[in-house]
Amino acid sequence: MNLAAADNQSLADLSRVLILSAMAVYTCAFVAHIAEWVFGSRSRVARTAAALAPKKKSPYTRPTEKETEAAAGAGTTVLEKPEVVTRSALGGRPDLPDGTGGGAGGDEQGDVYGRVAIALTVLAFALHAAGVLTRAFSVTRAPWANMYEFSITFSMVIVGAYLVLLAAKKNVRWLGLVLVTTVLLDLGLANTVLYTESDQLPPALDSVWLWIHVSLAILCGGLFYLGAVGTMLYLFRDSYENKLEQGGKPGGFATSVLERLPSAASLDKFAYRINAAVFPFWTFTIIAGAIWAEDAWGRYWGWDAKEVWSFITWVAYAGYLHARATVGWKGRKAAMLAIVAFLCFLFNYYGVNLFVNSLHSYSGV
Amino acid sequence: MSDTTDSNGTSGSNGAGDTDGTAGTDGTSGTGSADVTARTGSSAATDSGSAEEATEAAAQSQLSTAPVEEAPSGPKLSLFGWLRWFWRQLTSMRVALLLLLLLSLASVPGSLIPQRNASPFRVAEFLQNNPKLGPVYDRLQLFDVYSSVWFSAIYLLLFVSLIGCIVPRTWQFVGQLRAKPPKAPSRLKRMPAYTTWRTEAEPAEVLGGARKLLRGSRFRVADGEGSVSAEKGYLRELGNLCFHLALIVMLVAFAVGQLWSVEGGKLVVKGGGFANTLTQYDDIKSGALYDYDDLDGFGFTLEEFHSSFEESGPERGTPRDFRADISYWEGADGPEKKASIEVNEPLTVGSSKVYLLGHGYAPVVTVKDGKGDVAFRGPVPFLPQDGDPNLTSQGVVKVTDYQDAKGKKEQLGFVGIFTPTYGIDEVRGPHSTFPGMKYPAIFLSAYRGNLGIDTGLPQSVYQLNQRGMEPFETEDGDILRQSLRPGETMDLPDGAGSLTFERVERWATFQISQKPASGWALGGALVAIGGLAASLFLQRRRVWVRAYAGGDGRTVVEMASLGRSESAKVPEELGTLAERLRAGAAPLPSAPERDADDGPDDTSDHDDSVGPSADDDGPRRS
Ligand code: HEM
């Protein structure tokens, strides 16, 4: 018994060390990303500006490199895969070229730093995941009983999802800097304000539904976060494109940064896909919570603060999905809704856990 | 060149009503049928352009059942006109969206202001601390947000809107299931995904192959002139409809659950029993339509209560495990059965559920009167103080049937605290240092007089009404206070009697609740998730194949597809289909571009001669 306790304590200490090391490596990744963006600013390929500048004809008449490629490639050899030409649906802005390669924006040295940053992120993620795992072993349960544990798992999910998208060859390198910054903030908070010694679970939390409800909530939160970053950047990039379209001249800094992002349409699509895909899981998270509440407290829904804010978040995301199908709400307004929805999620996590008197106050601080 | 591009540009923004000029990635969604009306009225398009656009619009129409958007212009001034207008507004997507946003906004105050339903004490406290603001809040029903008039109004409107939206959509969907996929638009190249090649195979042969291929891939297929149309993914729409229907089911189930619910609490000391009738409850509340005669007939006895707490470490004292072992019976006197109830594991009897909510300690005391006779004997439950994890508990021993040494009838009250593990310090006085029973003690002061029980006013069993009571005093004139360990006795001055602390018993509180339609709520929720998944993960899409003899006598095959919302899957699927179709219609090496692009009825469209990409809105390869 005592031996086991000592064992657990050393595991918990190891977990802490692993998380702190992960933070150190994330910090290096952060520096590398900064270098990537700084070097990237040397390249000035203002392709968006070129595609949008003379407003009337250009987007429709000017063949981009890709078009020519597509035309030349169409059905040349028998064995080759059919070339499918895509275009956006009628209306709206023409497809603009996406910035690729993240902050490097085509600059070679920047690209090297970007790759270094990714490699460091992978390493940090490994340490991070090991930290979460050892924490789980040290408490011999799922590591989701207080805000420290939620936080370290939450950022692990974010980085994990990002790396999966990278591995699937999606164009997500632009996420890197924001992501690493957030993860550092999150882990910093977790290790200072929210830190709690590892321990067992109070009986009210001890249920299979813990696994289902809490793990899903963390997963949904991490993915919603990625969606929210996409939406934020969409809003910036969209203003930029609007300005160009109206013949305006955005500032040098805005141009330098925003040129390296994917087009507004791509960012919007990225955010929509994530949010839409997560929404059913978020719905299930709430339902699982209701089932658990029924078992633990004798009612499946009691308008407890946490429940209220989960509901608000849910309705806000449903509103976002609706808005995208509602004339006059598409685009920026829908994007604002998505941001509001994510803020509701965040408030539910930090606000309700720390400041509101709730049955769900398991912050451990 | 420029006229098609321009008309494309204008009609695009016209049709979608997309005035904010953002990239409508969802551009085709929800506005399919609106497109048709908007376009026919469009004078910007040239004649040939508008004909082509009509086929394009038709190609997109009915790809969803979303209601047609109407401008929010005022109605004609007849009563019927108003009603119709009002109904149209109420069931429009815009109003549904506004109601959704309102609903979330309206839920906020309930999470920040204490709610009567959940914490009546905190409401009372709030009212006391905010004598000005409190009554205003109360009038605005801010202490009962979720049953308030305004909150109900929002969700009832949403509910009506939901029904008003879903019924016509269902009919429309049934209609769409019967209809054929629309015929191929004249310029397939302008669809979101497009591919083409030339082959030696005859057009009829290619089309036959396409038909077979598409049927094999479970598309619904229709023949056109020189073309084949196909559609797939009706399940998406079905899923969306099921989702919204399930929301209705859930709402009804919530309402039923509220109106016919009952929930009561009971504290049972170990060895004590409970029978499920109205009079036995400590407190009970029910929905507006509940009839107490419908309480399930059962009862139980608390045989044993187990608890354990963290013994050491930083979270010393954190509860680990609670379990109540009971024996229960159904009906008036059914056979006894054993069961245990734990925090997350309620007992289900009939349609009732019995939950373990709380626990505590009940000191067993014996009080003797001035004559030496036993005036009271038994366990007295002490209630844990709010927020003390170590279960310092408060309580009162009330002795109603007492006479002093001279035979004068009076009443006694002993007020004080119980600590499962006794500790004392300057600041807090006697208090508990651990929730488990390591060193139990009680700390009591004694009063005599009139307990005020007969006044008819409701009185808490856990509090002493001091008005009619006066304390016993020690010889030095202090109030008589004493701490006792089990087995110890406190003597009242002047032979007024004594109180002996015999031992400690456990008690547990149970919540017994009946909530009908929970199964419906759960079923609705599961269907909602299924529908949602189908609605968000599946694509409704159309595929067209056209084959015709090109300028050089070779057959030109064109394929295009259109999804309800843009998804990478649609072009991918088109690619796969094209690849399979090519197996029977082998592509020839590249030829002059114009052959591949000018369709048979495309002759008026000379602008294409510049090249395939010239009038495209920036096509991409996928
Ligand atoms: C009250 C009236 C309502 C109306 C008129 C309505 C209408 C619609 C329509 C037409 C769609 C299909 C949109 C499309 O084809 O893209 C839709 C989708 C959806 N609705 Fe509703 N709905 C209502 C209520 C609700 C409610 C109360 C919720 C839940 C909070 C909800 C959640 C959704 C979701 C999640 C989708 C999927 C969006 C998508 O396909 O991207 N709806 N709704």
CSV table of C-alpha atoms in Angstrom, one decimal, chain B residues 165-318:
chain,number,residue,atom,x,y,z
B,165,CYS,CA,-40.6,24.2,-40.9
B,166,ILE,CA,-40.4,20.4,-40.7
B,167,VAL,CA,-43.8,19.4,-42.0
B,168,PRO,CA,-43.5,21.2,-45.4
B,169,ARG,CA,-39.9,20.0,-45.7
B,170,THR,CA,-41.0,16.4,-45.2
B,171,TRP,CA,-43.6,16.7,-47.9
B,172,GLN,CA,-41.1,18.3,-50.2
B,173,PHE,CA,-38.7,15.5,-49.5
B,174,VAL,CA,-41.3,12.9,-50.4
B,175,GLY,CA,-41.8,14.7,-53.6
B,176,GLN,CA,-38.1,14.8,-54.3
B,177,LEU,CA,-37.9,11.1,-53.7
B,178,ARG,CA,-40.4,10.5,-56.5
B,179,ALA,CA,-38.9,13.0,-58.9
B,180,LYS,CA,-36.1,12.2,-61.4
B,181,PRO,CA,-32.7,13.7,-61.1
B,182,PRO,CA,-32.7,16.9,-63.3
B,183,LYS,CA,-31.3,16.7,-66.8
B,184,ALA,CA,-27.7,17.7,-67.6
B,185,PRO,CA,-27.0,21.4,-67.8
B,186,SER,CA,-25.8,22.5,-71.2
B,187,ARG,CA,-22.4,23.5,-70.1
B,188,LEU,CA,-21.2,20.8,-67.7
B,189,LYS,CA,-17.9,22.5,-67.6
B,190,ARG,CA,-19.3,25.1,-65.3
B,191,MET,CA,-20.3,22.7,-62.6
B,192,PRO,CA,-18.0,22.6,-59.5
B,193,ALA,CA,-16.3,19.4,-60.6
B,194,TYR,CA,-15.7,18.5,-64.2
B,195,THR,CA,-13.7,16.1,-66.2
B,196,THR,CA,-13.5,15.2,-69.9
B,197,TRP,CA,-11.8,12.9,-72.4
B,198,ARG,CA,-12.1,11.6,-75.9
B,199,THR,CA,-12.5,8.0,-76.8
B,200,GLU,CA,-13.1,5.6,-79.6
B,201,ALA,CA,-16.2,4.1,-78.0
B,202,GLU,CA,-19.6,5.1,-79.4
B,203,PRO,CA,-21.6,7.7,-77.4
B,204,ALA,CA,-24.4,5.2,-76.8
B,205,GLU,CA,-22.0,2.7,-75.6
B,206,VAL,CA,-20.4,5.1,-73.2
B,207,LEU,CA,-23.8,6.2,-71.9
B,208,GLY,CA,-24.9,2.7,-71.4
B,209,GLY,CA,-21.7,2.0,-69.5
B,210,ALA,CA,-22.3,5.1,-67.4
B,211,ARG,CA,-25.8,4.1,-66.6
B,212,LYS,CA,-24.7,0.7,-65.4
B,213,LEU,CA,-21.8,2.2,-63.5
B,214,LEU,CA,-23.9,4.7,-61.7
B,215,ARG,CA,-26.7,2.3,-60.9
B,216,GLY,CA,-24.0,-0.1,-59.6
B,217,SER,CA,-22.8,2.7,-57.3
B,218,ARG,CA,-26.3,3.1,-56.0
B,219,PHE,CA,-27.1,6.4,-57.7
B,220,ARG,CA,-30.6,7.1,-58.9
B,221,VAL,CA,-30.3,7.4,-62.6
B,222,ALA,CA,-32.4,9.1,-65.3
B,223,ASP,CA,-31.8,9.3,-69.1
B,224,GLY,CA,-31.5,12.6,-70.9
B,225,GLU,CA,-30.8,13.3,-74.6
B,226,GLY,CA,-27.3,12.2,-75.1
B,227,SER,CA,-26.7,12.3,-71.4
B,228,VAL,CA,-27.3,10.5,-68.1
B,229,SER,CA,-28.3,12.2,-64.8
B,230,ALA,CA,-27.8,10.6,-61.5
B,231,GLU,CA,-28.3,11.6,-57.9
B,232,LYS,CA,-27.3,10.1,-54.6
B,233,GLY,CA,-27.2,10.9,-50.9
B,234,TYR,CA,-30.9,11.3,-50.1
B,235,LEU,CA,-30.0,9.9,-46.7
B,236,ARG,CA,-28.5,13.2,-45.9
B,237,GLU,CA,-31.8,15.0,-46.2
B,238,LEU,CA,-33.5,12.2,-44.4
B,239,GLY,CA,-31.0,12.5,-41.6
B,240,ASN,CA,-31.6,16.2,-41.3
B,241,LEU,CA,-35.3,15.8,-41.2
B,242,CYS,CA,-35.0,13.0,-38.6
B,243,PHE,CA,-32.7,15.3,-36.5
B,244,HIS,CA,-35.3,18.1,-36.4
B,245,LEU,CA,-38.1,15.6,-35.8
B,246,ALA,CA,-36.1,14.1,-32.9
B,247,LEU,CA,-35.7,17.6,-31.5
B,248,ILE,CA,-39.5,17.8,-31.3
B,249,VAL,CA,-39.7,14.5,-29.6
B,250,MET,CA,-37.1,15.5,-27.1
B,251,LEU,CA,-38.9,18.8,-26.4
B,252,VAL,CA,-42.1,17.0,-25.8
B,253,ALA,CA,-40.4,14.4,-23.6
B,254,PHE,CA,-38.8,17.2,-21.5
B,255,ALA,CA,-42.2,18.9,-21.0
B,256,VAL,CA,-43.9,15.6,-20.0
B,257,GLY,CA,-41.0,14.8,-17.7
B,258,GLN,CA,-41.4,18.2,-16.1
B,259,LEU,CA,-45.2,18.2,-15.7
B,260,TRP,CA,-45.6,14.7,-14.4
B,261,SER,CA,-42.4,14.4,-12.3
B,262,VAL,CA,-42.1,14.0,-8.6
B,263,GLU,CA,-39.0,14.2,-6.5
B,264,GLY,CA,-38.7,13.9,-2.7
B,265,GLY,CA,-36.0,13.5,-0.1
B,266,LYS,CA,-35.8,11.4,3.0
B,267,LEU,CA,-33.3,11.0,5.7
B,268,VAL,CA,-33.1,7.5,7.1
B,269,VAL,CA,-31.0,6.5,10.1
B,270,LYS,CA,-29.4,3.1,10.0
B,271,GLY,CA,-32.0,0.6,11.1
B,272,GLY,CA,-34.8,2.9,10.2
B,273,GLY,CA,-37.2,2.5,7.3
B,274,PHE,CA,-39.1,4.4,4.7
B,275,ALA,CA,-42.4,3.8,2.9
B,276,ASN,CA,-43.1,5.6,-0.3
B,277,THR,CA,-46.1,7.7,0.8
B,278,LEU,CA,-46.5,11.5,0.8
B,279,THR,CA,-46.5,11.8,4.6
B,280,GLN,CA,-43.1,10.0,5.0
B,281,TYR,CA,-41.1,12.5,3.0
B,282,ASP,CA,-39.0,15.2,4.5
B,283,ASP,CA,-39.6,17.3,1.5
B,284,ILE,CA,-41.2,16.6,-1.8
B,285,LYS,CA,-42.0,18.6,-4.9
B,286,SER,CA,-43.8,17.6,-8.1
B,287,GLY,CA,-44.7,18.8,-11.5
B,288,ALA,CA,-47.9,20.7,-12.1
B,289,LEU,CA,-49.9,17.7,-13.3
B,290,TYR,CA,-48.6,15.1,-10.9
B,291,ASP,CA,-51.0,13.2,-8.7
B,292,TYR,CA,-49.6,12.0,-5.4
B,293,ASP,CA,-51.8,8.9,-5.6
B,294,ASP,CA,-49.5,7.7,-8.3
B,295,LEU,CA,-46.5,7.3,-6.0
B,296,ASP,CA,-45.1,3.8,-6.5
B,297,GLY,CA,-45.9,1.5,-3.6
B,298,PHE,CA,-42.7,0.3,-2.0
B,299,GLY,CA,-40.5,0.8,1.0
B,300,PHE,CA,-37.1,0.0,2.3
B,301,THR,CA,-34.9,-0.3,5.4
B,302,LEU,CA,-31.4,1.1,5.7
B,303,GLU,CA,-29.4,-1.9,7.0
B,304,GLU,CA,-25.9,-0.6,6.8
B,305,PHE,CA,-24.0,2.4,5.6
B,306,HIS,CA,-20.4,2.2,4.5
B,307,SER,CA,-18.1,5.1,3.7
B,308,SER,CA,-14.4,5.5,3.3
B,309,PHE,CA,-12.2,8.6,3.0
B,310,GLU,CA,-8.7,9.3,1.8
B,311,GLU,CA,-6.5,8.7,4.9
B,312,SER,CA,-3.4,10.6,3.9
B,313,GLY,CA,-1.9,12.8,1.3
B,314,PRO,CA,-2.9,16.3,0.2
B,315,GLU,CA,-6.5,15.2,-0.4
B,316,ARG,CA,-6.8,13.6,3.0
B,317,GLY,CA,-10.5,13.4,3.8
B,318,THR,CA,-11.7,13.3,0.2
